[in-house]
Short mmCIF file of C-alpha atoms in Angstrom, two decimals:
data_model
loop_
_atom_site.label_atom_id
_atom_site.label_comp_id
_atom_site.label_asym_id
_atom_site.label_seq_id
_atom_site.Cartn_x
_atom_site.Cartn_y
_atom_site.Cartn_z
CA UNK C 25 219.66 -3.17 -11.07
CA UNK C 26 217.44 -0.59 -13.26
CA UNK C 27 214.36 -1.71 -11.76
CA UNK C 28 212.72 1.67 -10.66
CA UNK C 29 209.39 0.41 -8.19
CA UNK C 30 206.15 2.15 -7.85
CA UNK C 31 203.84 2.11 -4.81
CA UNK C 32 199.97 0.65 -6.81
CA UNK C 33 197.72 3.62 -7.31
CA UNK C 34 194.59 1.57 -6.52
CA UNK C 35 195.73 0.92 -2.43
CA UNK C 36 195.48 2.98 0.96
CA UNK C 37 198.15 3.46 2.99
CA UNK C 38 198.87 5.04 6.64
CA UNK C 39 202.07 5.00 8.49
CA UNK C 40 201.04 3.19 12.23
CA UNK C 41 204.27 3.57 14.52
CA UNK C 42 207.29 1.78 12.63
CA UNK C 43 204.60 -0.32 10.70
CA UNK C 44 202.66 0.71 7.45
CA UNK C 45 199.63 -1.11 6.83
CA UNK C 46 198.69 -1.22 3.31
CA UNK C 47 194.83 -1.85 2.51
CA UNK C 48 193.72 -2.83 -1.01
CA UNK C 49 190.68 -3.55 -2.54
CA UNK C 50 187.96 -1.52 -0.23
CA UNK C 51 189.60 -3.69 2.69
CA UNK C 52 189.46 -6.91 1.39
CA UNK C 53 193.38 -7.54 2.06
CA UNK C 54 195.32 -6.27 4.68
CA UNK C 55 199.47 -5.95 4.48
CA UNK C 56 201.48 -5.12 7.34
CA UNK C 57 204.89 -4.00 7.13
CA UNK C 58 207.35 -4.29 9.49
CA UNK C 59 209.73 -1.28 10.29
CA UNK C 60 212.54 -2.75 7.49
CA UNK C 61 209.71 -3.35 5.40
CA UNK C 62 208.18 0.45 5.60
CA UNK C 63 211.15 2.01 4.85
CA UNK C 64 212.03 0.16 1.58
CA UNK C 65 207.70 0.87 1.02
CA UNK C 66 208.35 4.69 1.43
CA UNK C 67 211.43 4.60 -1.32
CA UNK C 68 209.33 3.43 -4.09
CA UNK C 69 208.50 6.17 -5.23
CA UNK C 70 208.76 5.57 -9.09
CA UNK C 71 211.83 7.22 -9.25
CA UNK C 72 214.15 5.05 -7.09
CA UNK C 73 215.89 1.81 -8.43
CA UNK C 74 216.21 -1.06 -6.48
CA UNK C 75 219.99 -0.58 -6.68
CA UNK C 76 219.64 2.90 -4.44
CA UNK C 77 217.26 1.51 -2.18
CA UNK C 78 219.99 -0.91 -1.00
CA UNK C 79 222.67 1.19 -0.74
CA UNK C 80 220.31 3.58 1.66
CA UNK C 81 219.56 0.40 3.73
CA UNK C 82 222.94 -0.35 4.12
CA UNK C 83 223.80 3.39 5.24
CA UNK C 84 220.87 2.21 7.78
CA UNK C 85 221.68 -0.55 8.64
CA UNK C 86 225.11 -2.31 9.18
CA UNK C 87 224.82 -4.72 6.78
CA UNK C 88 226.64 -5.87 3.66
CA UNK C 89 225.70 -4.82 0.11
CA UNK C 90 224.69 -8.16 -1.06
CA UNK C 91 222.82 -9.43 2.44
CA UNK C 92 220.55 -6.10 2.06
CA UNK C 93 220.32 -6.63 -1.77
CA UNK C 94 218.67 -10.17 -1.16
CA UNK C 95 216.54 -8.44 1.58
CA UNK C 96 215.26 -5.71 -0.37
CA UNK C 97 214.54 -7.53 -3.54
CA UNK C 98 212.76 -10.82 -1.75
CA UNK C 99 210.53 -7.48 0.12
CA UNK C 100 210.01 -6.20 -3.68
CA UNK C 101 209.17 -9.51 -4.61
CA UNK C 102 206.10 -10.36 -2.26
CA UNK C 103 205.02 -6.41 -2.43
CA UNK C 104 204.64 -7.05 -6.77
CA UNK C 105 202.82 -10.58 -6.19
CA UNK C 106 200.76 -9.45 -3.93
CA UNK C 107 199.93 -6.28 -6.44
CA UNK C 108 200.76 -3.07 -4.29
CA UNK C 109 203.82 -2.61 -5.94
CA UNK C 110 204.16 -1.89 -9.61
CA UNK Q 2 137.46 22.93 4.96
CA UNK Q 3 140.65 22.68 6.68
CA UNK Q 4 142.91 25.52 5.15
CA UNK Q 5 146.82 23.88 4.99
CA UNK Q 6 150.09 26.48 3.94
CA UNK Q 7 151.85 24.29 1.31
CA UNK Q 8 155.74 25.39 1.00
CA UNK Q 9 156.36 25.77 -2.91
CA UNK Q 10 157.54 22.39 -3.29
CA UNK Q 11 153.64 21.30 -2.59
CA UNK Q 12 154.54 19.57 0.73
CA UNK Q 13 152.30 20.59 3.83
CA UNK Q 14 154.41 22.99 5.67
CA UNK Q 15 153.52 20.97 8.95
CA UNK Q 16 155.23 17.56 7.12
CA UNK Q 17 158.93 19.04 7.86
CA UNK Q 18 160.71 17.70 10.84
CA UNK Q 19 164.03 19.12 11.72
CA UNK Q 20 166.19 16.96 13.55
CA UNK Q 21 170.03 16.90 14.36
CA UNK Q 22 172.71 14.30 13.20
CA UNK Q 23 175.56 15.46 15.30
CA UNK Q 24 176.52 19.02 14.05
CA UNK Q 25 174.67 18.67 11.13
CA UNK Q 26 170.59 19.55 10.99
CA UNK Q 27 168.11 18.10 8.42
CA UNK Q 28 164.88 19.40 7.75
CA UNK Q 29 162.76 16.21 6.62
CA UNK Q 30 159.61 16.88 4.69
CA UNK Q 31 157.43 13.88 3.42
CA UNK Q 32 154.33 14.39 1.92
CA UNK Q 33 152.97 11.20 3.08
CA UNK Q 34 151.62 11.95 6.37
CA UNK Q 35 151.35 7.90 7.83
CA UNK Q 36 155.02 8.03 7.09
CA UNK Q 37 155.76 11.60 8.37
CA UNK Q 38 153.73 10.76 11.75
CA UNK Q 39 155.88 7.69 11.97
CA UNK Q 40 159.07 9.69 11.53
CA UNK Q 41 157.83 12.37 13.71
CA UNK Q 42 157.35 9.60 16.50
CA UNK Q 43 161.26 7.52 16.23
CA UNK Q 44 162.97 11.38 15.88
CA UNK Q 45 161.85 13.20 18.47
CA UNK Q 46 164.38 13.21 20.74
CA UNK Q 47 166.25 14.96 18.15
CA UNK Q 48 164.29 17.66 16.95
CA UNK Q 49 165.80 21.06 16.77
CA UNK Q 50 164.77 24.52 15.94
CA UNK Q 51 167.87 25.05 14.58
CA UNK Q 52 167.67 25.85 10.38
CA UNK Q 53 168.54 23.10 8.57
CA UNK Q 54 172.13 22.94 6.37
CA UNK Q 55 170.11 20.42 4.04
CA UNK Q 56 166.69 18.97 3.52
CA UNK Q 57 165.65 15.84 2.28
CA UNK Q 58 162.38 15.43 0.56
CA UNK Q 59 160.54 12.28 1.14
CA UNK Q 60 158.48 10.52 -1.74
CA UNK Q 61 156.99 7.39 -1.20
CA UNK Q 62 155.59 5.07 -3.82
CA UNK Q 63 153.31 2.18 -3.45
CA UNK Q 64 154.05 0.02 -6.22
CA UNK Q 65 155.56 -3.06 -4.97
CA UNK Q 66 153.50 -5.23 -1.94
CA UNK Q 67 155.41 -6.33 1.01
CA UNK Q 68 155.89 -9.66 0.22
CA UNK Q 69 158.04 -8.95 -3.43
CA UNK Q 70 159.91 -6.01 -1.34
CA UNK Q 71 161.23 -7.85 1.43
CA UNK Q 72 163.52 -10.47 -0.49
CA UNK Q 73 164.25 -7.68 -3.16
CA UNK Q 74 165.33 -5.42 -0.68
CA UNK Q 75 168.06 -7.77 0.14
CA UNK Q 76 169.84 -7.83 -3.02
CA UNK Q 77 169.48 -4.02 -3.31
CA UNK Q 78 172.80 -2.07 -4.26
CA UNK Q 79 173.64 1.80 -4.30
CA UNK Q 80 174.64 3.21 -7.77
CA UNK Q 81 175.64 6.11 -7.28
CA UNK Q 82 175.09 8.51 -10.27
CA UNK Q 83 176.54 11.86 -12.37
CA UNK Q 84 177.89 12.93 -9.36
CA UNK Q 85 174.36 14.27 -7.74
CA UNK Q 86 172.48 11.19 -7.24
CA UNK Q 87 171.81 7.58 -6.67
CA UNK Q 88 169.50 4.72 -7.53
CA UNK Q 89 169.09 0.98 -6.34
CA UNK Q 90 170.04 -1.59 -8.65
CA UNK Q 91 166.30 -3.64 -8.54
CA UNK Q 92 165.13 0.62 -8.87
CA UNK Q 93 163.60 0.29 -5.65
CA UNK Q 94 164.82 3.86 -4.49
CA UNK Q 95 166.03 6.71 -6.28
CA UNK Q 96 167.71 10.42 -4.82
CA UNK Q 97 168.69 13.49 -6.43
CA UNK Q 98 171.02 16.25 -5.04
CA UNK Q 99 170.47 19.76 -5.97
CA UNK Q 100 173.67 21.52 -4.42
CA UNK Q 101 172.42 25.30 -4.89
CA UNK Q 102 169.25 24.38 -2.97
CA UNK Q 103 170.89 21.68 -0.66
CA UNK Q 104 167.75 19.40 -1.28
CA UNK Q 105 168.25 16.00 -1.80
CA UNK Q 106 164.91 14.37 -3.28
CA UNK Q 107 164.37 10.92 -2.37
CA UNK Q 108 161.57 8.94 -3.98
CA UNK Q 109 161.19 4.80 -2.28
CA UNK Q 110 158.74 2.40 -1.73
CA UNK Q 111 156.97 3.12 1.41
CA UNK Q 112 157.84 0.35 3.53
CA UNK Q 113 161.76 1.30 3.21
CA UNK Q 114 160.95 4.64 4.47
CA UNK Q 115 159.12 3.62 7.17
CA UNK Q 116 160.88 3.14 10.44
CA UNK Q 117 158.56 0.60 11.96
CA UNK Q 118 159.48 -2.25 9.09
CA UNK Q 119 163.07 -4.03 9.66
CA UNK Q 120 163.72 -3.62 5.76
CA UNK Q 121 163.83 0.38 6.30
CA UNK Q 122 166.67 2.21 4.63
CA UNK Q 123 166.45 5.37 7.00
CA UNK Q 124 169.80 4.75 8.52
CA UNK Q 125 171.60 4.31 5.39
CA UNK Q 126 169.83 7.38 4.19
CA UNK Q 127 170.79 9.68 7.09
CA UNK Q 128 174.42 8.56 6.74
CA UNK Q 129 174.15 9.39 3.16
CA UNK Q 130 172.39 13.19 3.92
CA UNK Q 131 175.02 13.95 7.09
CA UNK Q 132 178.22 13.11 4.90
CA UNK Q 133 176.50 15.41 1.98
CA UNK Q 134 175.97 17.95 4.55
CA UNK Q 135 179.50 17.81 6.09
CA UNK Q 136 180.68 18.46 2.17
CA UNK Q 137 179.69 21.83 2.74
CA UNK Q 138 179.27 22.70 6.05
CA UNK Q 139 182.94 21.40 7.01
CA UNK Q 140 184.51 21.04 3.42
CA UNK Q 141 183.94 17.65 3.41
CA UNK Q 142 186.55 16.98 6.82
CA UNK Q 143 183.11 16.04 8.94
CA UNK Q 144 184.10 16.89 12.70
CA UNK Q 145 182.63 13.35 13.25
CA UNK Q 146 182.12 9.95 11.73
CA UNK Q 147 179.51 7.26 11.84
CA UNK Q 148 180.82 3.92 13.64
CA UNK Q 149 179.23 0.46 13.94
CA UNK Q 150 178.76 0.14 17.31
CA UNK Q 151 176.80 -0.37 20.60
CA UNK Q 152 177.46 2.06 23.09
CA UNK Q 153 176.75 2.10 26.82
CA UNK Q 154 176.95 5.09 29.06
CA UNK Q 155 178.78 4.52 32.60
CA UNK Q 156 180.32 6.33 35.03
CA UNK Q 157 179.45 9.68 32.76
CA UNK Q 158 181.59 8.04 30.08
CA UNK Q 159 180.73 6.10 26.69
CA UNK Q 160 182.18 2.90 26.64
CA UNK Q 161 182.20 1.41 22.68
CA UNK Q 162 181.78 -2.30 21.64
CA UNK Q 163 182.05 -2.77 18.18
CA UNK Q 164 182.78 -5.70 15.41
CA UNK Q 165 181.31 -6.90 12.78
CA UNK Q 166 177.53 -8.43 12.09
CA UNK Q 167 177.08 -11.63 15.30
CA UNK Q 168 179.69 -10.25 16.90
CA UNK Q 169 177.43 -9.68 19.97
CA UNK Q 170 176.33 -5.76 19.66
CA UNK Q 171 172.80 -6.27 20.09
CA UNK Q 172 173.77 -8.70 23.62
CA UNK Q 173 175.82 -5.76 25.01
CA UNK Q 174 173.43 -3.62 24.65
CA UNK Q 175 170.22 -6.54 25.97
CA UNK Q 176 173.18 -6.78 28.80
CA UNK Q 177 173.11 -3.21 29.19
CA UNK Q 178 171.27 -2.65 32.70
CA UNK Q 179 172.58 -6.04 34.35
CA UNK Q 180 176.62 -3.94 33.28
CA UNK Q 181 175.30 -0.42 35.55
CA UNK Q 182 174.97 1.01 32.35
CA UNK Q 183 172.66 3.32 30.00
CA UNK Q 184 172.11 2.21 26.14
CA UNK Q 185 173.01 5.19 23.99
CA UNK Q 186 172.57 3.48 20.63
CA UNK Q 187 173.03 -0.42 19.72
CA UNK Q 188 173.72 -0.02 15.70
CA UNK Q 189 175.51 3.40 15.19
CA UNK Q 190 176.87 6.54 16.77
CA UNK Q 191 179.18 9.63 15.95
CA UNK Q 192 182.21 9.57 16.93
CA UNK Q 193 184.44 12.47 16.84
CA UNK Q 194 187.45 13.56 16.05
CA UNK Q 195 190.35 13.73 18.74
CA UNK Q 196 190.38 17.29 19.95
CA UNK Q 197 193.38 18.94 19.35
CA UNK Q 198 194.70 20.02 22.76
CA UNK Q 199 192.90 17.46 24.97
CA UNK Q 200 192.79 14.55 22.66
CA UNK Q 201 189.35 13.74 24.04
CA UNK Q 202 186.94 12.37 21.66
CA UNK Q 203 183.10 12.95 21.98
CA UNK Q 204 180.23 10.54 21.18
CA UNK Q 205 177.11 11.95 20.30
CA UNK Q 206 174.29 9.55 19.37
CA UNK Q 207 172.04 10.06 16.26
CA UNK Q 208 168.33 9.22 15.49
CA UNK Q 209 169.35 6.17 13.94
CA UNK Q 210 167.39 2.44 14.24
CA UNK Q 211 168.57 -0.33 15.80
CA UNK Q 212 166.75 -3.35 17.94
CA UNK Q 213 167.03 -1.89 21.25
CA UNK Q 214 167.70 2.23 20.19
CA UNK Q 215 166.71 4.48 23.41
CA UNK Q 216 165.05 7.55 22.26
CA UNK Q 217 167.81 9.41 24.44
CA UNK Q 218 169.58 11.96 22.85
CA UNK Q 219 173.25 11.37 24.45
CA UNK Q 220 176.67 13.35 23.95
CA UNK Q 221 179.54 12.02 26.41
CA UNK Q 222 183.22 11.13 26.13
CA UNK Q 223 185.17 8.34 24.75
CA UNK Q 224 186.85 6.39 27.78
CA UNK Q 225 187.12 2.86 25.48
CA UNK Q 226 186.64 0.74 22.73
CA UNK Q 227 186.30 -2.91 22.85
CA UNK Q 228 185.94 -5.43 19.88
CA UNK Q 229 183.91 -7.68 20.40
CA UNK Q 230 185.06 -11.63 19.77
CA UNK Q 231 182.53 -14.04 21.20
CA UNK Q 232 184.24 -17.05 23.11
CA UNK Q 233 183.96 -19.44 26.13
CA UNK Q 234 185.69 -16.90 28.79
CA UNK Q 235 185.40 -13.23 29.36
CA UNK Q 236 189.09 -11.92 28.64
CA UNK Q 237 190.04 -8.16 27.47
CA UNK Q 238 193.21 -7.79 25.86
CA UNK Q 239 194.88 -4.11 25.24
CA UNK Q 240 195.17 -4.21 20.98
CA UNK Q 241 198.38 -2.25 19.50
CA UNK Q 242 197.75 0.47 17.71
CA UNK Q 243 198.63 -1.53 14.66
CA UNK Q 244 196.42 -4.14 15.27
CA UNK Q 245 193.55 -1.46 16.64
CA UNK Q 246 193.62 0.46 13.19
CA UNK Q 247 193.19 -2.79 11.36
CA UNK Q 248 190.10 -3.93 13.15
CA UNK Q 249 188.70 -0.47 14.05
CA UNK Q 250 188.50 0.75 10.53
CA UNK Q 251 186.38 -2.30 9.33
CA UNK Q 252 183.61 -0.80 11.67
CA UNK Q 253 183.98 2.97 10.07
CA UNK Q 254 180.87 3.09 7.95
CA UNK Q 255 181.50 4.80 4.60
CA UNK Q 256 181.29 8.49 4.59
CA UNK Q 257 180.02 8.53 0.98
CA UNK Q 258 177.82 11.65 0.09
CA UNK Q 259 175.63 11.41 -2.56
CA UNK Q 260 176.56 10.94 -6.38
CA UNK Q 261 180.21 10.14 -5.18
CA UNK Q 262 181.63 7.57 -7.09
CA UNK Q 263 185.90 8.30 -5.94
CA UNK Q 264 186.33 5.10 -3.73
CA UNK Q 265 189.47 5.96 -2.94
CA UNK Q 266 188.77 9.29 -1.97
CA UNK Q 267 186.61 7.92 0.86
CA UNK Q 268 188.99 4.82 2.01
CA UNK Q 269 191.18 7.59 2.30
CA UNK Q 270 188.79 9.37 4.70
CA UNK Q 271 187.83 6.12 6.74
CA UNK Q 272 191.85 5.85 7.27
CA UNK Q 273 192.66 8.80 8.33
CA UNK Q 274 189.96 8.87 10.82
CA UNK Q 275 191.31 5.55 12.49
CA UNK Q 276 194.49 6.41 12.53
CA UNK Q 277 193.56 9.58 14.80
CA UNK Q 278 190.63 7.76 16.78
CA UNK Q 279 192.99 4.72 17.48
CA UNK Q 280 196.46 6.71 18.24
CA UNK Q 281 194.18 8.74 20.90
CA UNK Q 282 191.93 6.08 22.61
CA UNK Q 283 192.97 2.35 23.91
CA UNK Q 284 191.14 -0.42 22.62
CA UNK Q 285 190.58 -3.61 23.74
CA UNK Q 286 189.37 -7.33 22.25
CA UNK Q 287 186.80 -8.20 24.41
CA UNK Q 288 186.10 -12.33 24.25
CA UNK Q 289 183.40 -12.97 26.20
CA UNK Q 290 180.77 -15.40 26.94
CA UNK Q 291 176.92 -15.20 28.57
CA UNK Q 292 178.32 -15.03 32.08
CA UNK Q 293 177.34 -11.54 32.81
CA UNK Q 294 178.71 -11.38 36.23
CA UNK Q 295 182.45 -12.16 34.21
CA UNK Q 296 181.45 -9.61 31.83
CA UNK Q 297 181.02 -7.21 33.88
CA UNK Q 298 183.75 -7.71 35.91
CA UNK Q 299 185.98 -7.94 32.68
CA UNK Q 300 184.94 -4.61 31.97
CA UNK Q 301 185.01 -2.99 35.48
CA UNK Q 302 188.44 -4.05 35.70
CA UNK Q 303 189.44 -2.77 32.20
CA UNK Q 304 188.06 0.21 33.23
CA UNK Q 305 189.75 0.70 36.69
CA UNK Q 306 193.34 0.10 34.90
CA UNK Q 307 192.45 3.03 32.72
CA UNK Q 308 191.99 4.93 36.04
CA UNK Q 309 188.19 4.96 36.19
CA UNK Q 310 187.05 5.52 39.70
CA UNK Q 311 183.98 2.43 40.34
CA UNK Q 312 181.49 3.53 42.56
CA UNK Q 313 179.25 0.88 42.69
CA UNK Q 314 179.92 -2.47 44.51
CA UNK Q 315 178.41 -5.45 42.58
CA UNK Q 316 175.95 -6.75 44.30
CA UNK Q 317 173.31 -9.51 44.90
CA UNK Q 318 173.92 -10.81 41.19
#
């Protein structure tokens, strides 16, 4: 659970509504998030384990520890192979 | 024998055309006087007697013919360099800024600088002077941007169709008189920032070259923006804002000044910029086909849902 996540230096960013759209590469790939999506986005920060970014989902959200564990970390997943998260 | 004033750069004093791109003015000099005449000719519209926040200095070389140019020109890339200049991969074109003198010195074979040849750079090069302008003049936060776009005057309102390269610009704006509207520009125009209280945004065109560019010099507001899509019907569709940035900031032309290399730096710039122009204006994807009657009717209607008052029937069409 020590996994601290950091948002890729090399990508753009802007907050639309609940969505964040992420654009790498000069455009050449788009990412939207959806509104579950943007907030675990905005709490990697570097600094933030993947452990506390549950727990603040579940204070969110009414869901269990290990449903919003499984959500988070699948989210983490995609974000790293698609290279905006670090 | 004709007595000329030369300024102390050695270009004839009468060679220096000052014409505006949006806020920004731009004294042109070129010492080649087929090329200056030339320029003189596609800019008037937007000469000013205003000073000029930067001049460009025009050099043109001869030392590639037409026929190696064209295909080279192609293939041609922007390198941007030290921070205070640029030069084309195939060396075709070369600038240098001098920031204490706001000069930018461009040296290119002739036939880019010359607006009546389709391989011209002029358009790229204006974009490039305006941004480097706007560095100074509005530390670098430029009032307005350069879009991609063809936009038609109606009702006293600019109405924007934009997407990318065959998306059907250059028909819009063929279309233009048959939609009971007035071509401002078919390539490129400025597009400002929201206004703070009113959230109106302003289009102002620019002298830049396109296949059908009026000579017009045109500032109105933004009622619209449609993307284009080209398809078998005429349908409009209202985009979310989501979906509007996405699409809207592929048409945002880069806002590079010269010598800058930071990419993301200007990305930055381009996004920011959508996300205002979007969250203030609707847009809409516009599929349409040939049928001009459904195009305009597409449109009309688009426009009386966002509460524009028609006052011309369609008629005998």
């Amino acid at each position: 659970m020590g996994k601290y996540l950091a948002q890729s230096k090399d990508i753009i960013w802007r907050r639309i509504g609940d969505d964040i759209v992420i654009i790498k590469d000069g455009g050449i790939s788009t990412h939207v998030l959806n509104k579950t999506a943007s907030l675990i986005w905005e709490m990697c920060d570097g600094n933030t384990d993947i452990g506390k970014i549950t727990s603040n989902i579940c204070k969110r959200f009414e869901v269990s520890y290990e449903e919003a564990y499984a959500d988070v970390n699948a989210t983490v997943n995609i974000l790293t192979n698609a290279n905006i998260l670090k | 024998m004709q007595q000329i004033s030369l300024n102390q750069d050695c270009v004839p004093v009468e060679n220096t055309l000052h014409i505006q791109l949006g806020d920004v003015t731009c004294a042109l000099k070129c010492s080649d006087s087929d090329v200056y005449e030339r320029l003189q000719k596609v800019y008037c519209e937007y000469e000013t007697e205003q000073s000029p926040d930067i001049t460009v200095e025009l050099e043109a070389a001869n030392r590639l013919p037409l026929e190696k140019l064209e295909p080279a020109v192609f293939k041609m890339k922007y390198i941007p360099i030290n921070g205070k200049g640029f030069k084309t991969s195939n060396r075709l074109m070369s600038g240098h800024y001098d920031p204490a003198r706001r000069l930018i010195k461009l040296k290119g074979e002739r036939p880019l600088l010359n607006p009546d040849l389709k391989i011209n750079h002029l358009n790229r090069l204006l974009v490039l002077t305006y941004y480097t302008a706007c560095k100074h003049k509005y530390d670098n936060t430029p009032p307005a941007m350069f879009v991609h776009t063809c936009g038609i005057l109606r009702n006293g309102m600019a109405l924007l169709f934009t997407g990318p390269s065959g998306a059907g610009k250059t028909t819009i704006a063929r279309l233009c008189s048959a939609l009971d509207g007035e071509l401002i520009n078919d390539e490129m125009l400025l597009v400002s920032r929201p206004d703070e209280s009113s959230n109106e945004i302003i289009i102002k065109s620019a002298p830049m070259l396109g296949e059908y560019s009026p000579r017009r010099n045109i500032t109105a507001p933004l009622r619209c923006i449609f993307l284009l899509k080209q398809g078998a019907n005429c349908l409009a569709h209202r985009l979310d804002k989501t979906e509007a940035y996405i699409k809207f900031i592929r048409q945002v032309v880069s806002p590079a000044c010269i010598g800058q290399k930071d990419k993301k730096s200007i990305y930055s710039m381009m996004a920011d910029f959508s996300v205002q122009v979007t969250g203030s204006i609707p847009m809409y994807e516009l599929e349409f086909s040939l049928d001009v009657k459904s195009l305009w009717k597409t449109i009309t209607d688009t426009e009386k849902l966002l509460g524009i008052k028609e006052n011309r029937e369609w008629a005998n069409i």
